[in-house]
XYZ file of C-alpha atoms in Angstrom:
565
model
C -19.576 25.556 -5.588
C -16.605 23.771 -7.136
C -16.503 22.081 -10.514
C -14.666 18.811 -11.025
C -11.104 19.136 -12.249
C -8.715 16.235 -12.126
C -5.130 16.581 -13.179
C -3.300 13.693 -14.783
C 0.051 14.689 -16.210
C 1.519 12.514 -18.949
C 3.187 13.065 -22.278
C 3.282 10.915 -25.405
C 6.816 11.315 -26.684
C 8.730 8.932 -28.926
C 10.368 6.090 -27.015
C 14.109 6.615 -27.344
C 15.555 3.300 -26.207
C 18.513 1.140 -26.968
C 17.779 -2.165 -28.609
C 19.822 -5.149 -27.540
C 20.776 -8.100 -29.688
C 17.803 -10.029 -28.321
C 15.414 -7.358 -29.545
C 14.555 -6.127 -26.038
C 14.504 -2.414 -25.229
C 15.926 -1.233 -21.932
C 15.844 1.976 -19.934
C 19.071 3.883 -19.546
C 20.871 3.363 -16.247
C 23.868 5.171 -14.697
C 26.973 4.141 -16.626
C 25.128 3.603 -19.904
C 26.389 5.769 -22.790
C 22.975 7.379 -23.262
C 22.399 8.150 -19.583
C 22.094 11.944 -19.185
C 25.308 13.877 -18.669
C 25.813 16.179 -15.706
C 25.292 19.131 -18.023
C 21.890 17.789 -19.007
C 20.935 17.211 -15.378
C 22.010 20.758 -14.576
C 19.801 22.055 -17.377
C 16.833 20.180 -15.894
C 17.621 21.617 -12.472
C 17.547 25.126 -13.898
C 14.254 24.393 -15.626
C 12.600 23.370 -12.330
C 13.954 26.287 -10.337
C 16.787 24.425 -8.624
C 14.468 21.802 -7.158
C 16.371 18.871 -8.688
C 17.858 16.895 -5.795
C 20.615 14.330 -5.710
C 19.072 11.314 -3.989
C 20.832 9.057 -1.493
C 19.554 6.046 0.488
C 18.036 6.798 3.878
C 21.024 5.457 5.839
C 23.436 7.668 3.900
C 21.152 10.649 4.517
C 21.426 9.834 8.219
C 25.223 9.454 8.026
C 25.440 12.944 6.495
C 23.550 14.634 9.335
C 25.648 16.789 11.699
C 25.242 14.105 14.385
C 26.588 11.458 12.011
C 23.513 9.279 12.241
C 19.768 9.239 12.838
C 18.370 8.483 16.241
C 16.443 5.246 16.604
C 13.234 7.271 16.854
C 14.016 8.975 13.541
C 14.995 5.744 11.793
C 11.665 4.123 12.696
C 9.485 7.193 12.077
C 7.379 7.325 8.922
C 6.958 11.067 9.375
C 10.726 11.592 9.441
C 11.358 9.215 6.549
C 8.798 11.035 4.426
C 11.095 14.075 4.458
C 13.946 12.067 2.864
C 13.572 11.741 -0.938
C 15.409 8.392 -1.063
C 13.734 6.778 1.940
C 11.067 4.084 1.894
C 9.122 2.679 4.817
C 9.743 -1.014 4.133
C 13.412 -1.661 3.643
C 13.954 -4.506 1.112
C 12.429 -2.515 -1.736
C 15.380 -0.080 -1.640
C 18.079 -2.756 -1.772
C 19.505 -4.202 -4.938
C 20.259 -7.876 -4.338
C 20.605 -8.396 -8.086
C 22.143 -6.644 -11.060
C 21.780 -6.809 -14.809
C 24.063 -8.199 -17.468
C 22.503 -6.977 -20.676
C 20.600 -7.881 -22.657
C 18.416 -10.111 -20.469
C 20.358 -11.843 -17.733
C 19.770 -10.945 -14.068
C 22.157 -12.450 -11.504
C 22.883 -11.909 -7.801
C 25.023 -8.924 -6.855
C 28.225 -9.677 -4.966
C 28.022 -7.935 -2.606
C 24.441 -6.615 -2.686
C 24.151 -2.878 -3.295
C 22.765 -1.550 -0.050
C 23.240 1.100 2.605
C 22.969 -0.039 6.221
C 21.905 2.046 9.194
C 25.168 1.307 11.020
C 27.359 0.771 7.937
C 30.429 2.677 6.804
C 29.926 2.371 3.050
C 26.803 2.860 0.983
C 25.613 1.535 -2.348
C 22.816 3.289 -4.195
C 20.781 0.094 -4.365
C 17.353 0.467 -5.938
C 17.140 4.140 -4.961
C 16.626 6.784 -7.689
C 19.609 8.957 -8.538
C 17.755 12.269 -8.851
C 14.447 13.655 -7.657
C 12.415 16.721 -8.505
C 10.898 18.273 -5.411
C 7.650 18.972 -7.210
C 5.864 22.235 -6.491
C 3.849 22.744 -9.684
C 2.409 21.081 -12.764
C 5.257 22.627 -14.749
C 7.783 20.732 -12.593
C 6.021 17.451 -13.344
C 5.840 18.169 -17.060
C 9.531 19.013 -17.165
C 10.442 15.799 -15.357
C 8.211 13.574 -17.471
C 9.504 15.076 -20.728
C 13.123 14.733 -19.585
C 12.602 11.082 -18.629
C 10.913 10.319 -21.949
C 13.612 12.077 -23.980
C 16.414 10.238 -22.170
C 14.627 6.887 -21.789
C 14.728 6.850 -18.000
C 12.592 5.020 -15.508
C 10.158 7.312 -13.704
C 8.877 6.721 -10.194
C 6.412 8.761 -8.157
C 6.600 9.127 -4.400
C 4.661 11.125 -1.859
C 5.550 9.489 1.476
C 7.180 6.145 0.631
C 4.516 4.174 2.517
C 4.397 1.393 -0.040
C 4.919 -2.320 0.605
C 5.405 -3.120 -3.096
C 8.491 -1.041 -3.865
C 6.554 1.049 -6.387
C 7.959 4.376 -5.171
C 11.615 3.553 -5.744
C 13.648 2.179 -8.647
C 17.260 1.800 -9.664
C 18.624 4.629 -11.817
C 15.247 6.363 -11.982
C 14.107 9.961 -11.929
C 11.857 10.423 -8.913
C 8.941 12.851 -8.986
C 8.569 13.677 -5.288
C 5.185 15.197 -4.436
C 5.610 15.289 -0.645
C 5.173 19.055 -0.339
C 2.054 19.358 -2.505
C -0.161 19.849 0.546
C -3.120 21.991 -0.419
C -6.478 21.120 1.195
C -9.754 22.687 0.034
C -13.255 21.882 1.277
C -16.551 22.584 -0.443
C -20.170 21.936 0.450
C -21.129 21.526 -3.193
C -18.935 19.706 -5.715
C -20.112 19.371 -9.321
C -19.350 16.387 -11.532
C -20.794 16.658 -15.027
C -23.158 19.327 -13.810
C -24.441 17.154 -10.966
C -23.959 18.231 -7.367
C -22.437 15.306 -5.433
C -22.349 17.250 -2.167
C -19.534 17.941 0.257
C -16.003 17.096 -0.790
C -12.358 17.767 -0.096
C -9.646 18.328 -2.704
C -6.170 17.391 -1.504
C -2.737 17.711 -3.024
C -0.775 14.561 -3.733
C 1.405 15.028 -0.676
C -1.311 15.354 1.980
C -1.196 12.493 4.519
C -4.247 10.990 6.171
C -3.616 12.471 9.597
C -3.547 15.964 8.114
C -6.881 15.338 6.371
C -8.451 14.059 9.588
C -7.419 17.182 11.467
C -8.572 19.536 8.722
C -11.885 17.741 8.142
C -12.648 17.679 11.859
C -12.339 21.469 11.892
C -15.202 21.709 9.371
C -17.237 18.899 10.984
C -16.604 16.445 8.164
C -15.054 12.965 7.912
C -13.061 11.444 5.060
C -12.892 7.694 4.372
C -9.313 6.769 5.234
C -7.221 4.228 7.092
C -5.525 4.230 10.473
C -2.081 5.284 9.303
C -0.323 8.605 9.706
C 1.623 8.976 6.513
C -0.449 7.229 3.856
C -1.361 9.752 1.144
C -4.986 9.780 0.021
C -4.313 11.118 -3.474
C -1.386 8.744 -3.912
C -1.451 4.981 -3.851
C -4.201 4.751 -1.219
C -7.127 5.778 -3.395
C -5.614 4.395 -6.583
C -5.393 0.940 -5.008
C -8.951 1.000 -3.513
C -8.284 2.326 0.005
C -10.003 0.608 2.922
C -11.101 2.089 6.235
C -12.674 1.105 9.532
C -15.566 3.210 8.247
C -15.793 1.461 4.858
C -18.809 -0.649 5.898
C -20.552 2.709 6.459
C -19.287 4.724 3.501
C -17.522 2.407 1.056
C -13.920 2.358 -0.125
C -11.841 5.460 -0.702
C -12.022 4.711 -4.441
C -15.815 4.618 -4.200
C -15.717 8.178 -2.886
C -12.978 9.495 -5.174
C -14.152 11.932 -7.833
C -11.438 11.194 -10.387
C -11.014 9.264 -13.627
C -12.182 5.637 -13.691
C -8.721 4.023 -13.842
C -7.569 6.042 -10.826
C -10.409 4.606 -8.741
C -8.794 1.293 -7.878
C -6.855 0.630 -11.097
C -3.545 0.479 -9.264
C -0.976 2.967 -8.010
C 1.770 4.479 -10.128
C 0.585 3.278 -13.531
C -1.292 6.260 -14.918
C 0.696 9.436 -14.471
C 1.349 11.975 -11.743
C -1.628 13.110 -9.724
C -1.490 16.768 -8.744
C -4.642 16.672 -6.624
C -7.675 14.477 -6.092
C -11.162 15.097 -4.768
C -13.037 12.831 -2.349
C -16.530 12.958 -0.935
C -16.788 13.846 2.738
C -19.544 13.120 5.234
C -20.800 14.826 8.396
C -18.621 13.620 11.238
C -20.058 11.799 14.235
C -19.178 10.299 17.575
C -17.950 6.723 17.582
C -16.677 4.222 20.116
C -13.577 2.109 19.672
C -13.604 -1.158 21.619
C -10.299 -2.981 22.182
C -9.528 -6.354 23.708
C -7.517 -9.507 23.024
C -7.792 -13.280 23.251
C -4.750 -15.389 24.101
C -3.945 -18.503 22.061
C -1.047 -20.371 23.731
C -0.751 -22.905 20.868
C -1.384 -22.859 17.151
C -4.180 -25.391 17.595
C -5.942 -23.094 20.030
C -5.206 -20.185 17.693
C -7.062 -22.021 14.954
C -10.027 -22.503 17.270
C -9.970 -18.790 18.137
C -9.978 -17.930 14.420
C -12.889 -20.324 13.847
C -14.798 -18.720 16.718
C -14.176 -15.253 15.317
C -15.325 -16.394 11.866
C -18.581 -17.608 13.417
C -19.155 -14.176 14.976
C -17.939 -11.910 12.171
C -21.511 -11.084 11.142
C -22.466 -10.011 14.688
C -21.901 -6.349 13.945
C -23.518 -6.073 10.510
C -26.569 -4.164 11.717
C -24.397 -1.273 12.923
C -21.859 -1.611 10.098
C -18.942 -1.735 12.462
C -15.394 -1.955 11.167
C -12.787 -4.087 12.884
C -9.085 -4.893 12.790
C -8.466 -8.444 14.056
C -4.762 -9.243 14.197
C -2.999 -12.377 15.336
C 0.468 -11.465 16.653
C 3.110 -14.152 17.083
C 4.418 -14.504 20.613
C 7.819 -15.754 19.438
C 9.318 -12.260 19.224
C 7.214 -10.871 22.076
C 8.129 -13.175 24.905
C 5.048 -15.367 25.256
C 3.983 -18.745 23.844
C 1.626 -19.075 20.925
C -0.094 -15.940 19.716
C -2.634 -13.319 20.687
C -5.670 -12.115 18.751
C -6.033 -8.366 19.150
C -9.469 -6.949 18.343
C -10.066 -3.255 17.652
C -13.673 -2.525 16.672
C -15.196 0.802 15.597
C -18.879 1.470 16.289
C -20.437 4.590 14.769
C -22.878 6.464 17.013
C -22.542 3.862 19.787
C -22.000 4.499 23.456
C -19.340 2.608 25.377
C -22.039 0.451 26.969
C -23.497 -0.433 23.577
C -20.062 -1.362 22.231
C -19.389 -3.675 25.181
C -22.783 -5.306 24.661
C -22.099 -5.799 20.945
C -18.835 -7.625 21.691
C -20.303 -9.754 24.481
C -21.471 -12.787 22.431
C -17.992 -13.366 20.970
C -16.149 -12.800 24.227
C -18.582 -14.901 26.257
C -18.062 -17.807 23.857
C -14.293 -17.352 24.160
C -14.519 -17.517 27.948
C -16.744 -20.594 27.670
C -13.850 -22.245 25.809
C -11.610 -21.445 28.823
C -9.684 -18.907 26.760
C -8.043 -15.930 28.415
C -9.758 -12.709 27.372
C -7.871 -9.503 28.092
C -9.319 -6.336 29.600
C -11.886 -4.483 27.520
C -11.175 -0.811 26.883
C -13.488 1.660 25.190
C -12.893 5.150 23.849
C -15.670 7.427 22.653
C -14.651 10.398 20.550
C -15.208 12.197 17.271
C -14.742 9.620 14.500
C -11.787 11.558 13.040
C -9.839 11.248 16.278
C -10.309 7.500 16.544
C -8.525 6.862 13.235
C -5.962 9.655 13.643
C -2.388 8.436 14.091
C 0.432 10.886 14.808
C 3.192 8.687 13.345
C 3.743 5.168 12.040
C 6.479 2.899 13.439
C 8.288 1.866 10.295
C 11.728 1.247 8.808
C 11.403 -2.519 9.070
C 11.806 -5.298 6.564
C 8.842 -7.400 5.563
C 7.371 -9.739 3.014
C 3.601 -10.018 2.810
C 0.658 -11.442 0.966
C -3.125 -11.200 1.188
C -6.554 -12.211 -0.051
C -10.070 -10.811 0.042
C -12.074 -13.443 1.931
C -15.649 -13.704 0.631
C -18.630 -13.573 2.979
C -19.679 -17.042 1.822
C -16.433 -18.520 3.183
C -17.213 -17.163 6.638
C -20.817 -18.342 6.442
C -20.092 -21.828 5.142
C -16.597 -22.796 6.247
C -15.636 -21.294 9.603
C -13.878 -24.520 10.582
C -11.829 -24.473 7.378
C -10.785 -20.895 8.105
C -9.651 -22.031 11.555
C -7.592 -24.867 10.047
C -5.778 -22.466 7.731
C -5.025 -20.079 10.580
C -3.550 -23.007 12.512
C -1.279 -23.780 9.559
C -0.145 -20.157 9.231
C 0.402 -19.764 12.975
C 2.879 -22.650 12.793
C 4.871 -20.792 10.134
C 7.498 -18.029 10.707
C 4.926 -15.292 10.232
C 5.012 -12.287 12.547
C 1.379 -11.273 12.180
C -1.819 -12.221 10.387
C -3.851 -9.101 9.891
C -7.595 -9.238 9.519
C -9.555 -6.232 8.330
C -13.340 -6.206 8.601
C -13.590 -3.375 6.077
C -15.986 -4.848 3.523
C -19.644 -5.721 3.400
C -22.213 -3.029 4.071
C -21.707 -0.047 1.783
C -18.752 -1.697 0.054
C -21.057 -4.474 -1.140
C -23.849 -2.045 -1.995
C -21.493 -0.032 -4.215
C -21.099 -2.881 -6.703
C -22.582 -0.832 -9.545
C -20.378 2.222 -9.116
C -18.150 3.105 -12.098
C -14.863 2.288 -10.386
C -11.910 0.101 -11.348
C -11.514 -1.862 -8.104
C -11.662 -5.622 -8.436
C -15.244 -6.873 -8.034
C -13.933 -9.240 -5.354
C -14.253 -6.326 -2.941
C -18.029 -6.420 -3.411
C -18.419 -10.022 -2.266
C -15.714 -9.897 0.415
C -16.281 -9.789 4.135
C -12.683 -9.185 5.150
C -9.222 -8.475 3.812
C -6.711 -10.858 5.407
C -2.977 -10.359 5.063
C 0.165 -11.718 6.682
C 3.505 -10.096 7.335
C 6.764 -11.917 7.911
C 9.706 -9.962 9.242
C 13.248 -10.936 8.338
C 14.633 -9.461 11.593
C 16.860 -7.233 9.513
C 15.662 -3.593 9.652
C 18.561 -2.299 7.576
C 21.254 -3.197 10.080
C 22.854 -6.374 8.699
C 23.398 -8.103 5.381
C 21.129 -11.070 4.846
C 22.140 -13.910 2.523
C 20.422 -13.685 -0.848
C 19.169 -17.237 -0.404
C 17.382 -16.232 2.805
C 15.669 -13.312 1.074
C 14.594 -15.502 -1.841
C 13.361 -18.270 0.455
C 11.159 -15.803 2.327
C 9.702 -14.499 -0.931
C 9.135 -18.018 -2.207
C 7.364 -18.938 1.032
C 4.997 -16.039 0.434
C 4.271 -16.939 -3.181
C 4.188 -20.707 -3.087
C 3.294 -21.633 0.499
C 1.484 -18.934 2.485
C -0.569 -17.120 -0.163
C -1.916 -20.461 -1.458
C -3.197 -21.073 2.068
C -5.170 -17.837 1.885
C -6.415 -18.818 -1.566
C -7.737 -22.029 -0.051
C -9.471 -19.933 2.608
C -11.418 -18.081 -0.094
C -12.696 -21.272 -1.733
C -12.306 -19.532 -5.108
C -10.260 -20.326 -8.205
C -10.081 -16.643 -9.187
C -9.543 -15.108 -5.753
C -8.744 -11.421 -5.404
C -6.434 -9.287 -3.315
C -6.010 -5.675 -2.198
C -3.068 -4.559 -4.326
C -1.641 -2.097 -1.786
C -1.117 -4.809 0.821
C -0.179 -7.866 -1.160
C 2.526 -9.945 -2.795
C 4.153 -8.139 -5.706
C 5.146 -11.547 -7.084
C 1.572 -12.744 -7.615
C 1.868 -15.139 -10.604
C -1.426 -13.943 -12.118
C -1.538 -10.389 -10.784
C -3.919 -9.348 -13.573
C -6.670 -11.558 -12.161
C -5.711 -11.221 -8.501
C -5.543 -7.414 -8.340
C -7.817 -6.277 -11.173
C -10.086 -9.154 -12.178
C -12.326 -8.550 -15.205
C -11.321 -4.873 -15.274
C -7.816 -5.664 -16.516
C -8.663 -5.713 -20.211
C -10.168 -2.223 -20.065
C -7.356 -0.935 -17.850
C -4.773 -2.317 -20.265
C -6.477 -0.588 -23.211
C -6.440 2.728 -21.332
C -2.780 2.208 -20.504
C -1.859 1.599 -24.135
C -3.816 4.664 -25.243
C -2.467 7.225 -22.780
C 0.955 5.755 -21.963
C 1.902 3.826 -25.128
C 5.598 3.790 -24.210
C 5.033 2.501 -20.673
C 6.769 5.409 -18.998
C 4.831 4.698 -15.800
C 5.572 1.070 -14.910
C 5.449 -0.421 -11.416
C 5.642 -3.934 -10.055
C 2.386 -5.837 -10.675
C 0.898 -2.703 -12.207
C -1.062 -2.520 -15.424
C 1.285 -3.212 -18.339
C 4.116 -4.516 -16.158
C 3.848 -7.952 -17.778
C 5.640 -6.377 -20.750
C 8.730 -5.644 -18.609
C 11.220 -7.554 -16.504
C 10.854 -7.685 -12.724
C 12.865 -4.475 -12.315
C 10.912 -2.548 -14.940
C 14.118 -1.889 -16.878
C 14.007 -4.104 -19.978
C 11.049 -5.033 -22.140
C 10.319 -8.713 -22.330
C 10.679 -10.256 -25.795
C 7.422 -10.513 -27.709
C 6.581 -14.170 -28.199
């Protein structure tokens, strides 16, 4: 029997900042008079047992290898990148296309501060300057106190699998939890004296694939996604955490046995998690069904999306989860797009899975659409969501919305029209995730901080647009800004229209960090309570991330406080 113990490490020290003429207060950056001296950094290193690391961008790390560079397989491997303190999985978040002229002015850098895979010179960009390779609570406390005393930005990173740039920041001290990899199972976990049943406690560096392997060995399953290097106790659970098995068991945050704000209140805003506990369930056999439908034009693609919307309730009785992704053919050598369908059926045979998909696929064939081969795999549920590695190291901009069930029931044709519009745009993929409804909807009364929009959603729909960059060339600043503006002012509004709501919501881990009203979009009516908790436990905003709770008080880089109006 294990009793609940959650660890949230934070300190309330006086904010020691410099005040500019405008009245704003800014964090200390390299080159500032109050930035720590080398002697002070050396003292911190001694305090943490020599685990203070000098951090360099991923490309420079590769250049310093004995071979002189990383292989292509290493460069695009999330597992390899997770071993590099300064690496992130999505490239633009580590590049500084802008710099500050104090007190408030931000202008383009000339040239941008970046470090290219095949370059000969490297700028630090938006990569922290030092990291503590955390191995204990004492290491975290030392780092947090040092950052507070010297008015530094603090960032937390486990694997770097973050689309929002929340695990990297210019001039920051990084608390790197990658090697905190303890895993403990129990059949009886107590919360407030109540036995909530089987659970697993994981360190804040344990990736999903490691949990799947360990839980399979004890005949249990954990609610997680289909990604290798996502960390359950990191941003995944803090942001909500969806799974192909969410219609069966709910969101990861629904099954997290931690403080309220950590159950969907956003990643990186609350402190440093040492470990987190999640409910587990007896594992089972499941069948994964995979097929695709070709859409040679955007108009046909819209009709395919409308057809899918009409059938999205087909699998409710068995609470199946599904990933339905439109992939652009432009970069893949074929016209139009293709809808790839990957559906997970718990306790279904291969024959039952084929039968469950038949109504949708028969209707597609009746429309003279090309339906690809159907493949089925039956295995232990853990194995079907296990991924050995994630192909990563690309550049991307993305946005998303939680699409309510009522939109699918009442406006399938409108959903098709919006897909047609998006398929005509330079978007590489439109990802659909049938990971709501079922238990997610039933959990509406749980004491968790996720936006209530999850409870009325049927699917989470996101898009990803690649800039064809991947850290190899310098893109014009105007091109970067145009792509970001397309996300904010053109493509996300299309998804908003798909919801039919004025206060639509989004899954904060896979979304647009530039959301104009992120408080409503990511947190909904929970924001007021979350903000009060933030002010109580982190009054000096030491833990600030893009579009996180309290970030409205800071500039876009999290460096200078905005003037109080």
